[in-house]
PDB file of C-alpha atoms in Angstrom:
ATOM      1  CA  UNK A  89      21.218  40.354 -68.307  1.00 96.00           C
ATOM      2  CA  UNK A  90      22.028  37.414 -66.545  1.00 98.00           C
ATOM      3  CA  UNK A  91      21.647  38.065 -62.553  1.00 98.00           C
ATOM      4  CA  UNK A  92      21.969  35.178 -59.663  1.00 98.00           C
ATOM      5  CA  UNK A  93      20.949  36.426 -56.163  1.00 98.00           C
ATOM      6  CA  UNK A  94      21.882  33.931 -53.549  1.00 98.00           C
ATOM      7  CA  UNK A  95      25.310  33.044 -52.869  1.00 98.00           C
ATOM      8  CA  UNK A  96      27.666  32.405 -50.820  1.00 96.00           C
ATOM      9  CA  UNK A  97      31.227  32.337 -49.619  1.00 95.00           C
ATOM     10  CA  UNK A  98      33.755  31.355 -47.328  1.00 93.00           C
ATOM     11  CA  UNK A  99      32.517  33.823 -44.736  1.00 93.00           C
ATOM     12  CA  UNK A 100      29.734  31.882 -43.827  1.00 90.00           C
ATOM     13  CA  UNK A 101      29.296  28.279 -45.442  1.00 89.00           C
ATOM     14  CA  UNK A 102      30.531  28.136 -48.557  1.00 91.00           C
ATOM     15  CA  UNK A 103      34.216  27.301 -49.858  1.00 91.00           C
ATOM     16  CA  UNK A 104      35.261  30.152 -52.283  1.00 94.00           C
ATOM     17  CA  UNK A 105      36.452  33.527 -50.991  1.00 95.00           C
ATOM     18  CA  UNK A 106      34.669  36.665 -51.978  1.00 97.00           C
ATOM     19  CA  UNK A 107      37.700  37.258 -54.533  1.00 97.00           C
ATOM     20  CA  UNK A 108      37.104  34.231 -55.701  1.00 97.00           C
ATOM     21  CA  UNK A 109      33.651  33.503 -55.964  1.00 98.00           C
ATOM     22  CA  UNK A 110      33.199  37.397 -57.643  1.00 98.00           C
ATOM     23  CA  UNK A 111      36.012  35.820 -60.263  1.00 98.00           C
ATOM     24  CA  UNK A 112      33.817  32.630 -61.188  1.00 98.00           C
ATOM     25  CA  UNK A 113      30.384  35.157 -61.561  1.00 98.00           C
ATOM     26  CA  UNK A 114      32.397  37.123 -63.748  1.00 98.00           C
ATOM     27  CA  UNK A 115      33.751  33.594 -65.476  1.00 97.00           C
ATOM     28  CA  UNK A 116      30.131  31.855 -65.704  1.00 97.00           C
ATOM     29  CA  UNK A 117      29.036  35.308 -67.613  1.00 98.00           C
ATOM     30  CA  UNK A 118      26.467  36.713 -64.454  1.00 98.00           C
ATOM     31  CA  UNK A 119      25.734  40.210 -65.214  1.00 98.00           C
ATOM     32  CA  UNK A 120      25.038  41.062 -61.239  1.00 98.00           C
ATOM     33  CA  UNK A 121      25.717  38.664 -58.364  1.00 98.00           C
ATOM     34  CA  UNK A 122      24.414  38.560 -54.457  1.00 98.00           C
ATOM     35  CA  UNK A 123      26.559  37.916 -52.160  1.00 98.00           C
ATOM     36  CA  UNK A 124      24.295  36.292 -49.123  1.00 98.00           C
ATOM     37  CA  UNK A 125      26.110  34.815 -46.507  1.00 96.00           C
ATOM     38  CA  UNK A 126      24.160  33.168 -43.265  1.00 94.00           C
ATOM     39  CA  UNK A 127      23.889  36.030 -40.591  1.00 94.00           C
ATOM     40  CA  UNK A 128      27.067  37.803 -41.761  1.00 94.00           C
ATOM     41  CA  UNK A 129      27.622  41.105 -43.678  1.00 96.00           C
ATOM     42  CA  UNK A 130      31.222  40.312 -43.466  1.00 95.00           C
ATOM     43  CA  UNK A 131      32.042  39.602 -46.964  1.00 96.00           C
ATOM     44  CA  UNK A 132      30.779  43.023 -48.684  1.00 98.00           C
ATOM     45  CA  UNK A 133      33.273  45.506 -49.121  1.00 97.00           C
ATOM     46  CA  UNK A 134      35.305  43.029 -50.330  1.00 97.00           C
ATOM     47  CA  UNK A 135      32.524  41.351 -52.619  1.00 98.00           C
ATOM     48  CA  UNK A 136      32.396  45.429 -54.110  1.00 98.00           C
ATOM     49  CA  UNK A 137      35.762  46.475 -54.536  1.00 98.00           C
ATOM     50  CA  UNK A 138      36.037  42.750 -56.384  1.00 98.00           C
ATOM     51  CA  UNK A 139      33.372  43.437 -58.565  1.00 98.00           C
ATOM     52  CA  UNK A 140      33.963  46.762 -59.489  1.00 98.00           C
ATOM     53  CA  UNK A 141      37.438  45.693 -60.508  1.00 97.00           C
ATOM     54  CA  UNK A 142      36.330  42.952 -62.550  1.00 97.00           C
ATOM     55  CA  UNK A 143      32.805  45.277 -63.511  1.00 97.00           C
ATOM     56  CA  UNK A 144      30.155  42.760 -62.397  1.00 98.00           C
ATOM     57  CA  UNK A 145      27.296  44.304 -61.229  1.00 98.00           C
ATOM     58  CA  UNK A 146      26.877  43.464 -57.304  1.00 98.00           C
ATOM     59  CA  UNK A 147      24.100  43.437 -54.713  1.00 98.00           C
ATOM     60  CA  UNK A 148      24.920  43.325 -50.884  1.00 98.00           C
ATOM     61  CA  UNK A 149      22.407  40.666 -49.002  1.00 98.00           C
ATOM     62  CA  UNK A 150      22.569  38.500 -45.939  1.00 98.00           C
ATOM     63  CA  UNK A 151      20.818  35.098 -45.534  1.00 97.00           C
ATOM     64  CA  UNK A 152      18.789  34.910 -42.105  1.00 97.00           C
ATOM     65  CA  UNK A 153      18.483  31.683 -40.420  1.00 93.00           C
ATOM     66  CA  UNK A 154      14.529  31.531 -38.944  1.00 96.00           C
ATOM     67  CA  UNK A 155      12.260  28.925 -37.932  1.00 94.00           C
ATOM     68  CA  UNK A 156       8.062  28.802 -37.975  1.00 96.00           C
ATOM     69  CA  UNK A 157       6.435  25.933 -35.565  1.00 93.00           C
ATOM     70  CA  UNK A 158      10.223  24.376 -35.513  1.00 90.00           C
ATOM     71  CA  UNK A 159      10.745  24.252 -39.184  1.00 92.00           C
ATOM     72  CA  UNK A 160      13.872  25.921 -40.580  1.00 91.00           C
ATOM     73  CA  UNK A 161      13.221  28.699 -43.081  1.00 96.00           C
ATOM     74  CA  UNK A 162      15.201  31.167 -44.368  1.00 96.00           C
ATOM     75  CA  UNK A 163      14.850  34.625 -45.401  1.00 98.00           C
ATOM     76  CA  UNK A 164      17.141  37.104 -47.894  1.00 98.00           C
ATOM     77  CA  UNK A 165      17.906  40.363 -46.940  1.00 98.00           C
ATOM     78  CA  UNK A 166      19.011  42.536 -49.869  1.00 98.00           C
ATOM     79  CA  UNK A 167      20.202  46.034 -49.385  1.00 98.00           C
ATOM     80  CA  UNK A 168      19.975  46.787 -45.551  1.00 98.00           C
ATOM     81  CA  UNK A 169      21.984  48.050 -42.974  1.00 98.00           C
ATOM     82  CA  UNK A 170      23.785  45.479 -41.165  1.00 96.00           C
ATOM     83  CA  UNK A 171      24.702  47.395 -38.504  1.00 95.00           C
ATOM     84  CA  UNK A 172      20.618  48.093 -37.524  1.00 96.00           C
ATOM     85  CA  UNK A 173      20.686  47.677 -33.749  1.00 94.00           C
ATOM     86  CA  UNK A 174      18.094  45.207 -33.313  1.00 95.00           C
ATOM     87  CA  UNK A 175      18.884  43.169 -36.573  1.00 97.00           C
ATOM     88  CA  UNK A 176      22.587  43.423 -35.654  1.00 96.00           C
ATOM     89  CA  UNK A 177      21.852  41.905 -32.119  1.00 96.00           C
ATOM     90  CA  UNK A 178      19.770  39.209 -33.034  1.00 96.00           C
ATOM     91  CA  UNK A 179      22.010  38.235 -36.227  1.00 95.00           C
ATOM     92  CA  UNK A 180      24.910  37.943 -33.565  1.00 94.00           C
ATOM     93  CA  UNK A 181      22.355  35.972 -30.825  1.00 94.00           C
ATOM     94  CA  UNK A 182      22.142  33.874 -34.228  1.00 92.00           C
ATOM     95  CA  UNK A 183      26.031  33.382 -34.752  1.00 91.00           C
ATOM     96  CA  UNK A 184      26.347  32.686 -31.631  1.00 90.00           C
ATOM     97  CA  UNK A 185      23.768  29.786 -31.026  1.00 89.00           C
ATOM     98  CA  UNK A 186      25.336  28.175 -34.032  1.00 86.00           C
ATOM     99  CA  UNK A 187      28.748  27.997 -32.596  1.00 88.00           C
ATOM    100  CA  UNK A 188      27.259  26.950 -29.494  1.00 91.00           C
ATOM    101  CA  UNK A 189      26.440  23.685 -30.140  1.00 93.00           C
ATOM    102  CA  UNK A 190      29.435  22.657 -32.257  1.00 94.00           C
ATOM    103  CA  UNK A 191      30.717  21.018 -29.074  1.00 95.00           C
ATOM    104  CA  UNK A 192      27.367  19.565 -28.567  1.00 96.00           C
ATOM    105  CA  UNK A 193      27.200  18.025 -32.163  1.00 96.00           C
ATOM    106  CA  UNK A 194      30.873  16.674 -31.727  1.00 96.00           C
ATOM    107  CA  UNK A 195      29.840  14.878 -28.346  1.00 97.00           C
ATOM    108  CA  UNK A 196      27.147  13.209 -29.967  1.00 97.00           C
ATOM    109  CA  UNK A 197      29.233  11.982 -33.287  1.00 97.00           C
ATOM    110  CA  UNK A 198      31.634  10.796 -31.104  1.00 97.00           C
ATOM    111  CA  UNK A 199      29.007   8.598 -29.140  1.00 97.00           C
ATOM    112  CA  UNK A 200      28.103   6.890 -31.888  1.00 96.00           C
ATOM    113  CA  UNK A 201      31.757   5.819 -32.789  1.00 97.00           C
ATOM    114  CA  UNK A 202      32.728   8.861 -35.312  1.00 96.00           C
ATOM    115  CA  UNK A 203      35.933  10.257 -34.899  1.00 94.00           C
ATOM    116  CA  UNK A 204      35.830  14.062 -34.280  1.00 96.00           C
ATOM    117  CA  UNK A 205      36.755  17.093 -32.630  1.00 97.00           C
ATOM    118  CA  UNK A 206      35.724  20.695 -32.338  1.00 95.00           C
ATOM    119  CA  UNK A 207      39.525  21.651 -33.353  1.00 95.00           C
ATOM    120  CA  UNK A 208      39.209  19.968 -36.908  1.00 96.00           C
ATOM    121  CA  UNK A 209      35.192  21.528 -37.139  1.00 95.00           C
ATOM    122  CA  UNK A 210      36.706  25.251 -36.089  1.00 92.00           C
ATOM    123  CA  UNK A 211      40.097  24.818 -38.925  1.00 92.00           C
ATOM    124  CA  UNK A 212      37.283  24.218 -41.576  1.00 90.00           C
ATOM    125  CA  UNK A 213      35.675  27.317 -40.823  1.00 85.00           C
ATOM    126  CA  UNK A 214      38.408  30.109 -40.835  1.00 79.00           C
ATOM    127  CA  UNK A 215      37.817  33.546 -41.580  1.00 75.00           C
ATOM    128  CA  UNK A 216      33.782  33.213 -40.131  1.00 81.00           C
ATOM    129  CA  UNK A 217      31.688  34.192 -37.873  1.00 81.00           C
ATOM    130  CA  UNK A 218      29.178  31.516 -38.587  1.00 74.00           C
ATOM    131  CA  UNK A 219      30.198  28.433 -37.801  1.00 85.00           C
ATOM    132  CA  UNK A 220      27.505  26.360 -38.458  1.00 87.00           C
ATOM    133  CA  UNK A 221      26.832  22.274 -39.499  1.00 91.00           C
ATOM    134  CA  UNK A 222      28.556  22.751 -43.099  1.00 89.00           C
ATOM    135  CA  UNK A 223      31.563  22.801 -41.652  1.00 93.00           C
ATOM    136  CA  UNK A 224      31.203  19.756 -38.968  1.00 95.00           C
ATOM    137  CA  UNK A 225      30.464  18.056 -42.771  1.00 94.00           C
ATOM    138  CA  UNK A 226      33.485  19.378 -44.388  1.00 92.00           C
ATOM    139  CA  UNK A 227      35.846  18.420 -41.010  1.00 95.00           C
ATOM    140  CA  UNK A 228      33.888  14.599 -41.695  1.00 97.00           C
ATOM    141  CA  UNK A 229      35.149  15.004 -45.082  1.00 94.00           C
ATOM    142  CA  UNK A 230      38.450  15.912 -44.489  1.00 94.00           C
ATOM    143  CA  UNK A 231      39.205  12.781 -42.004  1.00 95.00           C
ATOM    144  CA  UNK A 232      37.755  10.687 -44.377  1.00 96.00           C
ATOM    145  CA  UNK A 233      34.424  10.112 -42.627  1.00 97.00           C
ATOM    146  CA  UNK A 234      32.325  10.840 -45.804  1.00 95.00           C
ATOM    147  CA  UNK A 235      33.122  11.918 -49.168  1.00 93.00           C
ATOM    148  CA  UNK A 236      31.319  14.974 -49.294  1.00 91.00           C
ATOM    149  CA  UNK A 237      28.772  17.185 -47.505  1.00 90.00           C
ATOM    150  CA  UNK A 238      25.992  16.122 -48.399  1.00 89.00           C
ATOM    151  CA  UNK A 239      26.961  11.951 -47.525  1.00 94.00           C
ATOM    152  CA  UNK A 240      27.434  14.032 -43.930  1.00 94.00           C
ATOM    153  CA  UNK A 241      24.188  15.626 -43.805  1.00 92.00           C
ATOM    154  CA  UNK A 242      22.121  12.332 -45.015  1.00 92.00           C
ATOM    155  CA  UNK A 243      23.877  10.330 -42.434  1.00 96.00           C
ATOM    156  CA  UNK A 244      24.483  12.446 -39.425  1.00 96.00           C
ATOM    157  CA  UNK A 245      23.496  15.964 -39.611  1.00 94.00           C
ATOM    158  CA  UNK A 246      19.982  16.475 -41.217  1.00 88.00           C
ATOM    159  CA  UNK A 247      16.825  16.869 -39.280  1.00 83.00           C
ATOM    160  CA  UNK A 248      16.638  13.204 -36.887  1.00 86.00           C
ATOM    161  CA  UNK A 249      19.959  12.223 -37.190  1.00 93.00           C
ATOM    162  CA  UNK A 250      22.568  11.273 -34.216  1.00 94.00           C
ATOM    163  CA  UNK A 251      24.463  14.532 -35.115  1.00 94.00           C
ATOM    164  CA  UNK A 252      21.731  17.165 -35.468  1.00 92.00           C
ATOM    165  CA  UNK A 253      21.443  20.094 -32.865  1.00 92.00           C
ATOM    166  CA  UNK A 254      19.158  22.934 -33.110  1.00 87.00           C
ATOM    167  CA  UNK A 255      20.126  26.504 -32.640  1.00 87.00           C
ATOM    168  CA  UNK A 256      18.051  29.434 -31.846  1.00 89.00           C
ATOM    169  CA  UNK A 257      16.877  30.959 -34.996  1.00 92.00           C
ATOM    170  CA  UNK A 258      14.126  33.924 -35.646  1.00 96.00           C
ATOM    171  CA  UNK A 259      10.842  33.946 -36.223  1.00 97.00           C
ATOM    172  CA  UNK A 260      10.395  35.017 -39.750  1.00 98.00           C
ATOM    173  CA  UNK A 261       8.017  38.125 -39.623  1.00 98.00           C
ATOM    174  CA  UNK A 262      10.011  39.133 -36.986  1.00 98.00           C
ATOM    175  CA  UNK A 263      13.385  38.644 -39.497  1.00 98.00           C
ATOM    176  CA  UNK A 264      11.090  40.486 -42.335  1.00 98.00           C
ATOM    177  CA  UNK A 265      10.011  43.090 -39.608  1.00 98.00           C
ATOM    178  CA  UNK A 266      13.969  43.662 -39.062  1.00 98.00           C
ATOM    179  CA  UNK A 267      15.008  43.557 -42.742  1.00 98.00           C
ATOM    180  CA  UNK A 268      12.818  46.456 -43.740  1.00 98.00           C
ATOM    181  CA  UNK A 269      13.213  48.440 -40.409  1.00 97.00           C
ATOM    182  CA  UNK A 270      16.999  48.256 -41.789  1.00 98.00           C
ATOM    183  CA  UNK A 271      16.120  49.372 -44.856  1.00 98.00           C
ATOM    184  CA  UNK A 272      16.299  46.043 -46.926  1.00 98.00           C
ATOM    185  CA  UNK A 273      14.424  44.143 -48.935  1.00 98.00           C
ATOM    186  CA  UNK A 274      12.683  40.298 -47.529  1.00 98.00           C
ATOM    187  CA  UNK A 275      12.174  37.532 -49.764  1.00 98.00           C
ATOM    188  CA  UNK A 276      11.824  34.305 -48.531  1.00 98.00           C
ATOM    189  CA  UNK A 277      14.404  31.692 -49.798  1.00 98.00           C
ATOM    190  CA  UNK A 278      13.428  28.180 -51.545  1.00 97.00           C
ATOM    191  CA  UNK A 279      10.325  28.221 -49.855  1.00 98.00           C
ATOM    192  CA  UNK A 280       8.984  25.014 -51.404  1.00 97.00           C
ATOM    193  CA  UNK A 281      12.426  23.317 -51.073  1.00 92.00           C
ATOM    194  CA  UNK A 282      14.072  21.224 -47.780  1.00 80.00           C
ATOM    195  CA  UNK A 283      11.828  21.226 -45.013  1.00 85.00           C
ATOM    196  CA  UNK A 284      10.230  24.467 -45.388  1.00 91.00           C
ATOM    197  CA  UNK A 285       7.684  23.483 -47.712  1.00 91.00           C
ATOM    198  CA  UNK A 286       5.926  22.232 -44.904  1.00 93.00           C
ATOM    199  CA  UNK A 287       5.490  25.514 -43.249  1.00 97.00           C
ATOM    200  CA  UNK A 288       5.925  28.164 -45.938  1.00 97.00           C
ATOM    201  CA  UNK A 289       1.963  27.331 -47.318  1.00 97.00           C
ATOM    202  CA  UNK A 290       0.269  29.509 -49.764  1.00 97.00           C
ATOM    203  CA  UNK A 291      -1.713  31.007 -47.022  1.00 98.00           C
ATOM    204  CA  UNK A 292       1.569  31.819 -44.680  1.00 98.00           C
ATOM    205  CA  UNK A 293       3.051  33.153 -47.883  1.00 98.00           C
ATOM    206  CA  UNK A 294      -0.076  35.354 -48.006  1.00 98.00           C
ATOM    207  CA  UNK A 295      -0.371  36.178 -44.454  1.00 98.00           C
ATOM    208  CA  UNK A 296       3.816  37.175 -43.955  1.00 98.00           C
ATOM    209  CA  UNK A 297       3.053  39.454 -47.275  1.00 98.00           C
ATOM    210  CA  UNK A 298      -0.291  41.421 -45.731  1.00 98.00           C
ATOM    211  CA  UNK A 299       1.029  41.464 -41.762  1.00 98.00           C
ATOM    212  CA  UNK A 300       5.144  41.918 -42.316  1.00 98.00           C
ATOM    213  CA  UNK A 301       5.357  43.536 -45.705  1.00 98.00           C
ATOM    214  CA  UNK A 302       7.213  40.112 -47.355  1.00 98.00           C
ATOM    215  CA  UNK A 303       8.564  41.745 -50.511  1.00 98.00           C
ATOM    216  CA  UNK A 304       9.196  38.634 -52.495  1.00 98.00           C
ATOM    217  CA  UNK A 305       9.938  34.606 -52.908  1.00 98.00           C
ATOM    218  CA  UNK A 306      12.808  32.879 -54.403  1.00 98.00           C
ATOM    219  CA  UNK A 307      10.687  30.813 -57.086  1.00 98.00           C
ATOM    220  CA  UNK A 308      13.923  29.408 -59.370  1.00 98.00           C
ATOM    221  CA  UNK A 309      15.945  27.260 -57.696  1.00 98.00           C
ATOM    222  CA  UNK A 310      17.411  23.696 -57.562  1.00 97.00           C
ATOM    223  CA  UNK A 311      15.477  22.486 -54.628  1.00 95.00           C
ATOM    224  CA  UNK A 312      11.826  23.434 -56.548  1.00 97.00           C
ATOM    225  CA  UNK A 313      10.542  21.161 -59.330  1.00 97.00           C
ATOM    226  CA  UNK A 314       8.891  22.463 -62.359  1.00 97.00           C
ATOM    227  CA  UNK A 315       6.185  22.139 -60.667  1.00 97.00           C
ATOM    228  CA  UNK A 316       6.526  23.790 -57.736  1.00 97.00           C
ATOM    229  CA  UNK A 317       8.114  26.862 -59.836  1.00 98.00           C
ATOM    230  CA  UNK A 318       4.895  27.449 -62.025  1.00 98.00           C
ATOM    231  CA  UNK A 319       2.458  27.043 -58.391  1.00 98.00           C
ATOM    232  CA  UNK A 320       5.186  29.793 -56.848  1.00 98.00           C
ATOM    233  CA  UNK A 321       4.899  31.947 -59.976  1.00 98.00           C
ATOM    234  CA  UNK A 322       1.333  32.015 -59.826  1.00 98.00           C
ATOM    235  CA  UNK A 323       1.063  32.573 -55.643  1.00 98.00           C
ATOM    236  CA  UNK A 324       4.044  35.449 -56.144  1.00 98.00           C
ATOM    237  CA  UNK A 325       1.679  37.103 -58.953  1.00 98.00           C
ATOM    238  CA  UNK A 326      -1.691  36.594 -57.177  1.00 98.00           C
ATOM    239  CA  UNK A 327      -0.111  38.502 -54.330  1.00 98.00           C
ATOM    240  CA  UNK A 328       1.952  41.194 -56.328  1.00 98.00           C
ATOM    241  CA  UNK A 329       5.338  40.201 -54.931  1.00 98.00           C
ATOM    242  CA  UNK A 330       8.789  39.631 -56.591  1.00 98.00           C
ATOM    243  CA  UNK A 331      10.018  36.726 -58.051  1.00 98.00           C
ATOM    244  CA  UNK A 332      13.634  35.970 -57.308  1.00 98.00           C
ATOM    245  CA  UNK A 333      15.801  33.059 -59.043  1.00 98.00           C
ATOM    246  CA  UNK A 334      19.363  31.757 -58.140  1.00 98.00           C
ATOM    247  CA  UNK A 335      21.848  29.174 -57.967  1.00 98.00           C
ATOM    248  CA  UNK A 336      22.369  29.141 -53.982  1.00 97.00           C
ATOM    249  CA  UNK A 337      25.640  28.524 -54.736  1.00 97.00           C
ATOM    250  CA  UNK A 338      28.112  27.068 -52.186  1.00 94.00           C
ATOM    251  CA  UNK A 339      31.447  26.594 -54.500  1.00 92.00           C
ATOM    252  CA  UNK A 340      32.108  22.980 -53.829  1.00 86.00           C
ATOM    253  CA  UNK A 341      30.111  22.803 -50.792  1.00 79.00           C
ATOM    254  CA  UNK A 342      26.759  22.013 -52.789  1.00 83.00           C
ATOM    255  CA  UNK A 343      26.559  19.758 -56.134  1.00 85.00           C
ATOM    256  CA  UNK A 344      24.083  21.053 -58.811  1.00 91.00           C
ATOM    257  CA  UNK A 345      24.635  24.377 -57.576  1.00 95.00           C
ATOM    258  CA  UNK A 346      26.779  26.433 -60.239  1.00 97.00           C
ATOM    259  CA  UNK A 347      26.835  29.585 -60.208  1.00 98.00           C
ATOM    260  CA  UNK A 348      23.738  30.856 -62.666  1.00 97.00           C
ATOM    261  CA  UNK A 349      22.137  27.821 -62.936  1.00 98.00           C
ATOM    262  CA  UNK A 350      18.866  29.387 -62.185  1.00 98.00           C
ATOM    263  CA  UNK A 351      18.716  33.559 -62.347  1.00 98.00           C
ATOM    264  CA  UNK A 352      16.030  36.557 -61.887  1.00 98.00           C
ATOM    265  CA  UNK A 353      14.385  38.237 -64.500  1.00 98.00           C
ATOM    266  CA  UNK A 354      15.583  41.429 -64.671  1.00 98.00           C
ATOM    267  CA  UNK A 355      12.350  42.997 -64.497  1.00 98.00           C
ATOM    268  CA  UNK A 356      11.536  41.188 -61.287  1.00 98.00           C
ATOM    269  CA  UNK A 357      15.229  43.098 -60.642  1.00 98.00           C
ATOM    270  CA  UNK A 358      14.335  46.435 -61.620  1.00 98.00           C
ATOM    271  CA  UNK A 359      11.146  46.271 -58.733  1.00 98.00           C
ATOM    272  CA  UNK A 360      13.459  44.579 -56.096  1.00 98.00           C
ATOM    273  CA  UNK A 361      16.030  47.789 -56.595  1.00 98.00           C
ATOM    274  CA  UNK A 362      12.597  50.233 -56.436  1.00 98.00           C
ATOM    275  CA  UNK A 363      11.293  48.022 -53.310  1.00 98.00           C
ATOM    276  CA  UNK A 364      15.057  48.707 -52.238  1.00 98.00           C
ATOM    277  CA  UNK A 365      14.749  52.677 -52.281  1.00 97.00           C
ATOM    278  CA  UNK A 366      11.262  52.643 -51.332  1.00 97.00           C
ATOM    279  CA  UNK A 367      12.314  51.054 -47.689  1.00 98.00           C
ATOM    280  CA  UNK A 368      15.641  52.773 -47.261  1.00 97.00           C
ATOM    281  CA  UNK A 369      13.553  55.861 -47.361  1.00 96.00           C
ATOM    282  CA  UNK A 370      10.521  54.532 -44.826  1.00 96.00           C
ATOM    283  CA  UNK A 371      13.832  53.890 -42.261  1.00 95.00           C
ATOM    284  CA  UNK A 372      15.085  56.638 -40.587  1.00 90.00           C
ATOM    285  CA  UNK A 373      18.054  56.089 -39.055  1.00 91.00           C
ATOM    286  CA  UNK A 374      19.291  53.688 -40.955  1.00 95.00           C
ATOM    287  CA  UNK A 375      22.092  53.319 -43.848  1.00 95.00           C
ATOM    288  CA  UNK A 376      21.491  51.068 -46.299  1.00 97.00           C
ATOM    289  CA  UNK A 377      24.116  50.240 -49.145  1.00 97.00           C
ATOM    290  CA  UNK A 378      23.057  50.590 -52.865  1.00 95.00           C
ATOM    291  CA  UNK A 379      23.590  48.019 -55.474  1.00 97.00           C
ATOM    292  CA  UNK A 380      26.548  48.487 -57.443  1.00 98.00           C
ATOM    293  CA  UNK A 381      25.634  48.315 -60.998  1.00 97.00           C
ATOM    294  CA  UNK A 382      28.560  48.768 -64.117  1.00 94.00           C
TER     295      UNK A 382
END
């Protein structure tokens, strides 16, 4: 069983829709796919009705933008409720902070002699509530600016460059606190990879897993070397938690990011889905979705 459990589509950051991007798991022979989009359950009943047409097993998840002493880290939800008060108010407070500063971001490309305009950044984000720095990259790309996202991000948009703006974002035991008080399942996203590796330590790992219930860490995935993999397996074991895998796939938004390039073992499945029940039934209230499995 082939499963990839961060991905995303059009309704947040990345390029395909949910039609589509169910069509290419199907194509690149994925078993179950994720559907994770940044701060936005928008994309699910589409991402189910697709793959129970096409009979591809599919999980429900959200990607939560947080930051620890500054640092951007992000967390996976799987299997919540969306519509959780708290989590749904802070997800929006979220949303909205990232839109926020488009105008902001613009302002400064434009002092620095780049041509640019918050019209061109909002047509390259249609059909999303998160508008977020992606798509400044892909409105650089389309007036011929850079050649791709990630030339936009290296020369204007990452951490200390002219064009980056930060955005409120939530602590992450908080975001774990909110993901299981919906029902759903935290793991902590390429927590060695970007700039979180400077936060996400082997002792904040432990301490978010013994204070805020951290269910589990994405260990496969592009941004981790071997290296870092085998010291993640080993910390994820030590503490008992789930290891995740993935392709973080962005459809043409990311290179070196195809679609089940990197997957979970489907044991490490089988306890997310038990980890899944086990909170949905500690959260009154609440009303999580289920995985839909073929």
């Amino acid at each position: 069983m082939r499963i990839d459990l961060h991905t995303h589509s059009n309704r947040s950051d990345g390029t395909d829709p949910v039609d589509d991007l169910i069509t290419h798991a199907q194509q690149a022979g994925l078993d179950v796919i994720a559907l994770t989009d940044h701060d936005t359950a928008d994309g699910w009943v589409e991402g189910r009705q697709a793959a129970e047409r096409l009979g591809i097993g599919f999980v429900p998840g959200i990607e939560i933008s947080c930051k620890l002493n500054g640092i951007s880290v992000h967390l996976l939800g799987y299997l919540l409720d969306p519509s959780s008060e708290q989590l749904a108010a802070e997800l929006r407070t979220v949303r909205e902070g990232r839109t926020d500063r488009i105008p902001t971001i613009v302002a400064r490309l434009n002092s620095i002699g780049i041509p640019l305009t918050v019209d061109e950044v909002l047509a390259q984000a249609t059909g999303t509530p998160s508008v977020g720095r992606p798509h400044v990259a892909d409105a650089l790309v389309a007036n011929g600016t850079v050649a791709n996202r990630t030339e936009a991000f290296d020369r204007f948009l990452a951490d200390g460059r002219a064009g980056h703006v930060s955005h409120y974002a939530i602590e992450p035991g908080h975001a774990i606190d909110l993901v299981r008080a919906a029902g759903g399942v935290p793991v902590i996203a390429h927590p060695w990879g970007r700039s979180s590796h400077k936060v996400m330590t082997e002792d904040m790992i432990a301490r978010l897993v013994s204070e805020h219930g951290l269910a589990g860490i994405e260990v496969e995935h592009q941004d981790h070397s071997p290296q870092s993999r085998a010291a993640l397996t080993r910390i994820a074991d030590d503490l008992g938690i789930i290891r995740t895998g993935s392709s973080d796939h962005h459809g043409a938004g990311k290179i070196d990011h195809d679609l089940g390039v990197n997957t979970t073992d489907p044991e490490q499945f089988e306890r997310l889905l038990e980890v899944a029940k086990a909170n949905a039934a500690a959260a009154p209230g609440v009303q999580p979705p289920e995985a839909w499995l073929p």
